[in-house]
Coordinates of C-alpha atoms in Angstrom, one line a residue:
M1 CA -34.2 21.8 -57.7
P2 CA -30.9 19.8 -58.2
E3 CA -31.1 16.1 -58.3
P4 CA -29.6 14.3 -55.3
Y5 CA -26.2 12.8 -55.8
V6 CA -26.2 9.1 -56.5
P7 CA -22.8 7.3 -56.2
E8 CA -21.6 5.5 -59.2
E9 CA -21.4 2.2 -57.2
A10 CA -25.1 2.4 -56.4
V11 CA -26.0 2.9 -60.1
T12 CA -23.7 0.1 -61.2
H13 CA -25.2 -2.4 -58.6
G14 CA -28.8 -1.5 -59.0
D15 CA -31.1 -2.1 -56.1
G16 CA -28.3 -3.6 -54.0
G17 CA -26.0 -0.7 -54.6
T18 CA -26.6 0.9 -51.1
A19 CA -25.8 -2.4 -49.3
A20 CA -22.7 -3.0 -51.5
L21 CA -21.5 0.5 -50.9
A22 CA -21.9 0.1 -47.1
I23 CA -20.0 -3.2 -47.2
G24 CA -17.2 -1.7 -49.3
E25 CA -16.9 1.3 -47.0
A26 CA -16.7 -1.0 -44.0
Q27 CA -14.0 -3.1 -45.7
S28 CA -12.0 0.0 -46.6
L29 CA -12.2 1.2 -43.0
A30 CA -11.1 -2.2 -41.7
K31 CA -8.1 -2.1 -44.0
A32 CA -7.1 1.5 -43.1
P33 CA -3.9 1.9 -41.2
G34 CA -4.4 2.0 -37.4
A35 CA -7.9 0.6 -37.7
G36 CA -9.0 -2.1 -35.3
P37 CA -10.2 -2.6 -31.8
P38 CA -8.9 -0.5 -29.0
G39 CA -5.6 -1.7 -27.7
G40 CA -3.5 -1.5 -30.8
A41 CA -3.4 -4.6 -33.1
P42 CA -6.6 -5.9 -34.7
G43 CA -8.2 -8.4 -32.5
A44 CA -6.6 -7.1 -29.3
R45 CA -8.8 -7.5 -26.3
A46 CA -9.9 -4.5 -24.2
R47 CA -7.7 -3.9 -21.2
S48 CA -9.1 -4.7 -17.7
L49 CA -9.1 -2.4 -14.7
W50 CA -5.8 -3.8 -13.5
S51 CA -4.0 -3.5 -16.9
D52 CA -5.4 0.1 -17.2
A53 CA -4.1 0.9 -13.7
W54 CA -0.7 -0.5 -14.5
H55 CA -0.6 1.4 -17.7
D56 CA -1.3 4.6 -15.9
L57 CA 1.1 3.9 -13.0
R58 CA 4.1 3.3 -15.3
R59 CA 3.6 6.8 -16.6
N60 CA 3.1 8.5 -13.2
P61 CA 6.3 10.0 -12.0
V62 CA 5.0 10.0 -8.4
F63 CA 4.6 6.3 -8.5
V64 CA 7.9 5.7 -10.2
L65 CA 9.8 7.8 -7.6
S66 CA 8.1 6.4 -4.6
A67 CA 8.5 2.8 -5.9
L68 CA 12.2 3.3 -6.4
V69 CA 12.6 4.6 -2.8
I70 CA 10.6 1.7 -1.4
V71 CA 12.5 -0.9 -3.4
F72 CA 15.8 0.7 -2.1
L73 CA 14.4 0.6 1.5
V74 CA 13.3 -3.0 1.2
V75 CA 16.7 -4.0 -0.2
I76 CA 18.7 -2.4 2.6
A77 CA 16.2 -3.8 5.2
I78 CA 17.0 -7.3 3.9
W79 CA 20.7 -6.8 3.3
P80 CA 21.9 -3.7 5.3
Q81 CA 25.5 -4.9 4.9
L82 CA 25.4 -3.8 1.3
I83 CA 25.8 -0.2 2.2
A84 CA 26.8 -0.4 5.9
D85 CA 29.7 -2.7 6.8
G86 CA 29.8 -1.6 10.5
N87 CA 28.2 -3.0 13.6
P88 CA 25.2 -1.0 14.9
Y89 CA 26.0 -2.2 18.5
R90 CA 29.7 -1.3 18.5
A91 CA 30.2 1.6 20.9
D92 CA 33.2 3.8 21.6
L93 CA 32.5 6.2 24.5
A94 CA 35.5 8.3 23.6
K95 CA 33.6 9.4 20.5
A96 CA 30.2 10.0 22.1
Q97 CA 28.1 12.7 20.4
Q98 CA 30.9 13.6 18.0
G99 CA 29.9 15.0 14.6
P100 CA 30.6 13.6 11.2
E101 CA 34.1 12.4 10.2
A102 CA 35.8 10.3 7.5
G103 CA 34.1 6.9 7.3
H104 CA 31.3 8.0 9.7
P105 CA 29.3 10.6 7.7
F106 CA 26.4 10.8 10.3
G107 CA 28.6 11.1 13.4
Y108 CA 28.1 9.2 16.7
D109 CA 25.3 8.9 19.2
T110 CA 25.4 9.2 23.0
Q111 CA 27.2 5.8 23.4
G112 CA 29.7 6.4 20.6
R113 CA 27.8 4.2 18.1
D114 CA 27.9 5.0 14.4
V115 CA 24.6 6.8 13.5
Y116 CA 24.9 6.0 9.8
T117 CA 25.1 2.2 10.6
R118 CA 22.1 2.4 13.0
V119 CA 20.0 4.4 10.5
V120 CA 20.6 1.7 7.8
Y121 CA 19.9 -1.2 10.2
G122 CA 16.9 0.6 11.6
A123 CA 15.1 0.2 8.3
R124 CA 14.7 -3.5 8.9
A125 CA 12.4 -3.1 12.0
S126 CA 10.3 -0.3 10.5
I127 CA 9.8 -2.1 7.2
T128 CA 9.0 -5.4 8.9
V129 CA 6.5 -3.9 11.2
G130 CA 4.8 -1.9 8.4
V131 CA 4.6 -4.8 5.9
C132 CA 3.6 -7.5 8.3
A133 CA 1.0 -5.3 10.1
T134 CA -0.5 -4.1 6.9
A135 CA -0.7 -7.7 5.5
G136 CA -2.3 -9.0 8.7
A137 CA -4.8 -6.1 9.0
A138 CA -5.7 -6.4 5.3
L139 CA -6.3 -10.2 5.5
L140 CA -8.3 -10.1 8.7
G141 CA -10.2 -6.9 7.8
G142 CA -10.8 -8.0 4.2
L143 CA -12.1 -11.4 5.3
L144 CA -14.5 -10.2 8.0
G145 CA -15.7 -7.3 5.9
S146 CA -16.4 -9.6 2.9
V147 CA -18.3 -12.0 5.1
A148 CA -20.4 -9.2 6.6
G149 CA -21.1 -7.6 3.2
F150 CA -21.9 -10.8 1.3
F151 CA -24.1 -12.6 3.8
G152 CA -25.6 -9.6 5.6
G153 CA -28.2 -10.3 8.3
W154 CA -26.9 -11.1 11.7
W155 CA -23.4 -11.7 10.3
D156 CA -23.3 -8.0 9.2
V157 CA -24.7 -6.8 12.6
L158 CA -22.3 -8.8 14.7
L159 CA -19.2 -8.0 12.7
S160 CA -20.1 -4.3 12.3
R161 CA -20.7 -3.9 16.1
L162 CA -17.4 -5.7 16.8
A163 CA -15.6 -3.3 14.5
D164 CA -17.2 -0.4 16.3
I165 CA -15.9 -1.6 19.6
F166 CA -12.3 -1.6 18.3
F167 CA -12.9 1.7 16.6
G168 CA -13.7 3.2 20.0
I169 CA -10.2 2.4 21.3
P170 CA -7.7 5.2 20.7
I171 CA -4.8 3.5 18.9
L172 CA -2.0 5.4 20.5
L173 CA -3.5 5.2 24.0
G174 CA -4.3 1.5 23.5
G175 CA -0.7 0.9 22.4
L176 CA 0.7 2.5 25.5
V177 CA -1.5 0.4 27.7
F178 CA -1.2 -2.9 25.8
L179 CA 2.5 -2.8 25.0
S180 CA 3.6 -1.4 28.4
V181 CA 3.1 -4.9 29.9
V182 CA 5.0 -6.7 27.1
T183 CA 8.7 -7.4 27.9
S184 CA 9.6 -8.9 24.5
S185 CA 12.1 -6.9 22.4
T186 CA 11.0 -8.4 19.1
V187 CA 8.7 -6.7 16.5
W188 CA 5.8 -9.3 16.9
P189 CA 4.0 -7.7 19.8
V190 CA 3.9 -4.4 18.0
I191 CA 2.7 -6.1 14.8
G192 CA 0.0 -8.0 16.7
F193 CA -1.3 -4.8 18.4
I194 CA -1.5 -2.9 15.1
V195 CA -3.4 -5.7 13.4
L196 CA -5.7 -5.9 16.4
L197 CA -6.7 -2.2 16.1
G198 CA -6.1 -1.7 12.4
W199 CA -8.5 -4.3 10.9
P200 CA -11.8 -2.4 11.4
Q201 CA -10.9 0.3 9.0
I202 CA -10.2 -2.1 6.2
A203 CA -13.2 -4.2 7.2
R204 CA -15.5 -1.3 6.6
I205 CA -14.0 -0.6 3.2
A206 CA -14.2 -4.3 2.2
R207 CA -17.8 -4.5 3.4
G208 CA -18.9 -1.5 1.3
S209 CA -17.1 -2.8 -1.8
V210 CA -18.7 -6.3 -1.5
V211 CA -22.2 -4.9 -0.9
T212 CA -21.8 -2.8 -4.1
A213 CA -20.2 -5.6 -6.2
K214 CA -22.8 -8.3 -5.3
Q215 CA -25.6 -6.2 -6.8
N216 CA -24.1 -6.3 -10.3
D217 CA -25.8 -8.3 -13.0
Y218 CA -23.0 -10.8 -13.5
V219 CA -23.3 -11.9 -9.8
Q220 CA -27.0 -12.4 -10.2
A221 CA -26.4 -14.3 -13.4
A222 CA -23.9 -16.6 -11.6
R223 CA -26.4 -17.1 -8.8
A224 CA -29.1 -18.0 -11.3
L225 CA -26.8 -20.6 -12.9
G226 CA -26.3 -22.3 -9.6
A227 CA -22.9 -21.0 -8.4
G228 CA -22.3 -21.5 -4.7
N229 CA -21.5 -18.7 -2.2
G230 CA -17.8 -19.5 -2.1
R231 CA -17.4 -19.4 -5.9
M232 CA -19.4 -16.2 -6.3
L233 CA -17.4 -14.5 -3.5
L234 CA -13.9 -15.7 -4.7
R235 CA -14.4 -15.7 -8.5
H236 CA -16.9 -12.9 -9.1
I237 CA -17.0 -10.5 -6.2
A238 CA -13.6 -10.4 -4.6
P239 CA -11.6 -9.5 -7.8
N240 CA -14.0 -6.5 -8.3
A241 CA -14.0 -5.4 -4.7
V242 CA -10.4 -5.7 -3.7
A243 CA -9.2 -2.4 -5.3
P244 CA -10.3 -0.1 -2.5
V245 CA -8.8 -2.4 0.1
I246 CA -5.4 -2.3 -1.7
V247 CA -5.5 1.5 -1.8
V248 CA -6.4 1.8 1.9
A249 CA -3.8 -0.8 2.9
T250 CA -1.0 0.9 0.9
I251 CA -1.7 4.2 2.5
A252 CA -2.0 2.6 6.0
L253 CA 1.4 1.0 5.6
G254 CA 3.1 4.4 6.0
T255 CA 0.9 5.2 8.9
Y256 CA 1.8 2.0 10.7
I257 CA 5.5 2.7 10.3
A258 CA 5.0 6.1 11.9
L259 CA 2.9 4.5 14.6
E260 CA 5.7 2.0 15.5
A261 CA 8.2 4.9 15.7
T262 CA 5.9 6.9 17.9
L263 CA 5.3 4.0 20.3
S264 CA 9.0 3.3 20.4
F265 CA 9.7 6.9 21.0
L266 CA 7.4 6.8 24.0
G267 CA 9.0 3.6 25.3
A268 CA 6.1 1.3 24.7
G269 CA 7.0 -0.1 21.2
L270 CA 10.2 -1.7 20.2
K271 CA 12.8 -2.0 23.0
P272 CA 16.6 -2.2 23.1
P273 CA 18.6 -4.0 21.9
T274 CA 16.4 -3.8 18.8
V275 CA 17.7 -1.1 16.4
S276 CA 14.8 1.2 15.5
W277 CA 14.5 4.8 14.3
G278 CA 12.0 5.5 17.0
I279 CA 14.4 4.3 19.8
D280 CA 17.2 6.4 18.4
I281 CA 15.0 9.5 18.0
S282 CA 13.9 9.1 21.6
A283 CA 17.5 8.7 22.8
A284 CA 18.6 11.8 20.8
S285 CA 15.8 14.1 21.7
T286 CA 17.5 15.2 25.0
Y287 CA 20.6 16.2 23.2
V288 CA 19.1 17.9 20.1
R289 CA 20.7 21.3 21.0
N290 CA 24.2 20.0 21.4
S291 CA 24.2 17.1 18.9
P292 CA 21.4 17.7 16.4
H293 CA 22.9 15.1 14.0
M294 CA 21.8 12.3 16.3
L295 CA 18.1 13.3 15.8
L296 CA 18.1 14.6 12.2
W297 CA 19.3 11.5 10.4
P298 CA 16.9 8.9 11.9
A299 CA 14.0 11.4 11.8
G300 CA 14.8 12.2 8.2
A301 CA 14.9 8.5 7.3
L302 CA 11.6 7.9 9.0
S303 CA 10.0 10.9 7.2
V304 CA 11.2 9.8 3.8
T305 CA 9.9 6.2 4.3
V306 CA 6.5 7.3 5.5
L307 CA 6.2 9.9 2.6
A308 CA 7.2 7.3 0.0
F309 CA 4.5 4.8 1.1
I310 CA 1.8 7.6 1.3
M311 CA 2.8 8.8 -2.2
L312 CA 2.6 5.2 -3.5
G313 CA -0.9 4.8 -2.0
D314 CA -2.1 8.1 -3.6
A315 CA -0.8 7.0 -7.0
V316 CA -2.4 3.6 -6.7
R317 CA -5.7 5.3 -5.6
D318 CA -5.6 7.6 -8.6
A319 CA -5.0 4.6 -11.0
L320 CA -7.6 2.3 -9.6
D321 CA -10.4 4.8 -9.1
P322 CA -12.2 5.3 -12.4
K323 CA -13.8 8.5 -11.2
L324 CA -10.4 10.2 -11.0
R325 CA -9.5 9.4 -14.6

C-alpha cells in the first residue's frame, strides 16, 4: 500500500507543519488577484438591500426607459414653455376641429385651441395629482399601518376596522358623489379625495411589513437594551419595512393619474379652465369620428404616462423583493 503524500513544508516544520501549511495557504489566497470580501476591493463592506436594489435597477432597461419618460414628463409639467410656446387658452373658432398644419402638429380642438399646447400643459395637472395624492396616501397609510402593526391590541383593531370601512366605498362611485358637490377648479379637492380613499391599501401593506419586521432578533435585542418604542419604530423597524410601501405607492401613482382622468372625463374631477387630459378627452369624445386627432393625442399622452409609472413600479418591486432575485 503506497505511503500517503506528506508535503515538504510539513516535513520541514515538524509537528507544526500542518498549521504552518494552512497559514501559508491562507496568506497565498489573500494575496491572490481578485481575492477579498464581496464587493470588490479588500475590506469593502457588503451591500445593503437598497444598494443592491439600485445596482439592479441601473441595469434594468425597463427602469431606465420608464425613468427617462417620467423625468421628461416632470420637466414639462414644471416648465411646459420649454417645448410649447403657445397659450393653451387661445382660441380661434375659424380653425375649429382642423387637422395638423405647420406649427400645429396635433391640429385644433372644437374651440380652435392648439391641441399640442394643451397636451403639453395638461401634464402639469396629471403629474401634480398623481405625485401629491401618492405622497399623501403613503404618509397617512404608512403612519396608521405602522402604528397598528407595532402596538397591536386595540390600536390594531380600531385602525383595521376603520380601513375596512373606507375599503367598502367604491372609489369611482365615491368620487362621483364626493366631487360632484365641489365647485373648485383646482387640483386639491381631487387630491384630497384620492388620499381619503387610497390610504387603506398602503396601511395594510405597512401593517403587515411592521408585524414581520418587529419579530426579528435585532428588534428584540434593541428592546432588551432599553430602546424606546419611538426609537425602535424609526431606527430599526421602519427602514426594514418601508420597501413594500414604496413598491405599492409607485404602482398606485399611475393608477391615481388614470383615476383623475376618469373623474375629469365624467365631469366630477378637474373642471375648466384647468387644462387636463381627462377634460380634453371628454370634450373630444363626441367628435371622434370627424376629428379623431382631438382624442388620440391626449389619450396617448395619458396612456404613456400611466404605463411609465406602472413599469417603474414593477422594476422597483423586482429589485426590492429578494424572492424575485
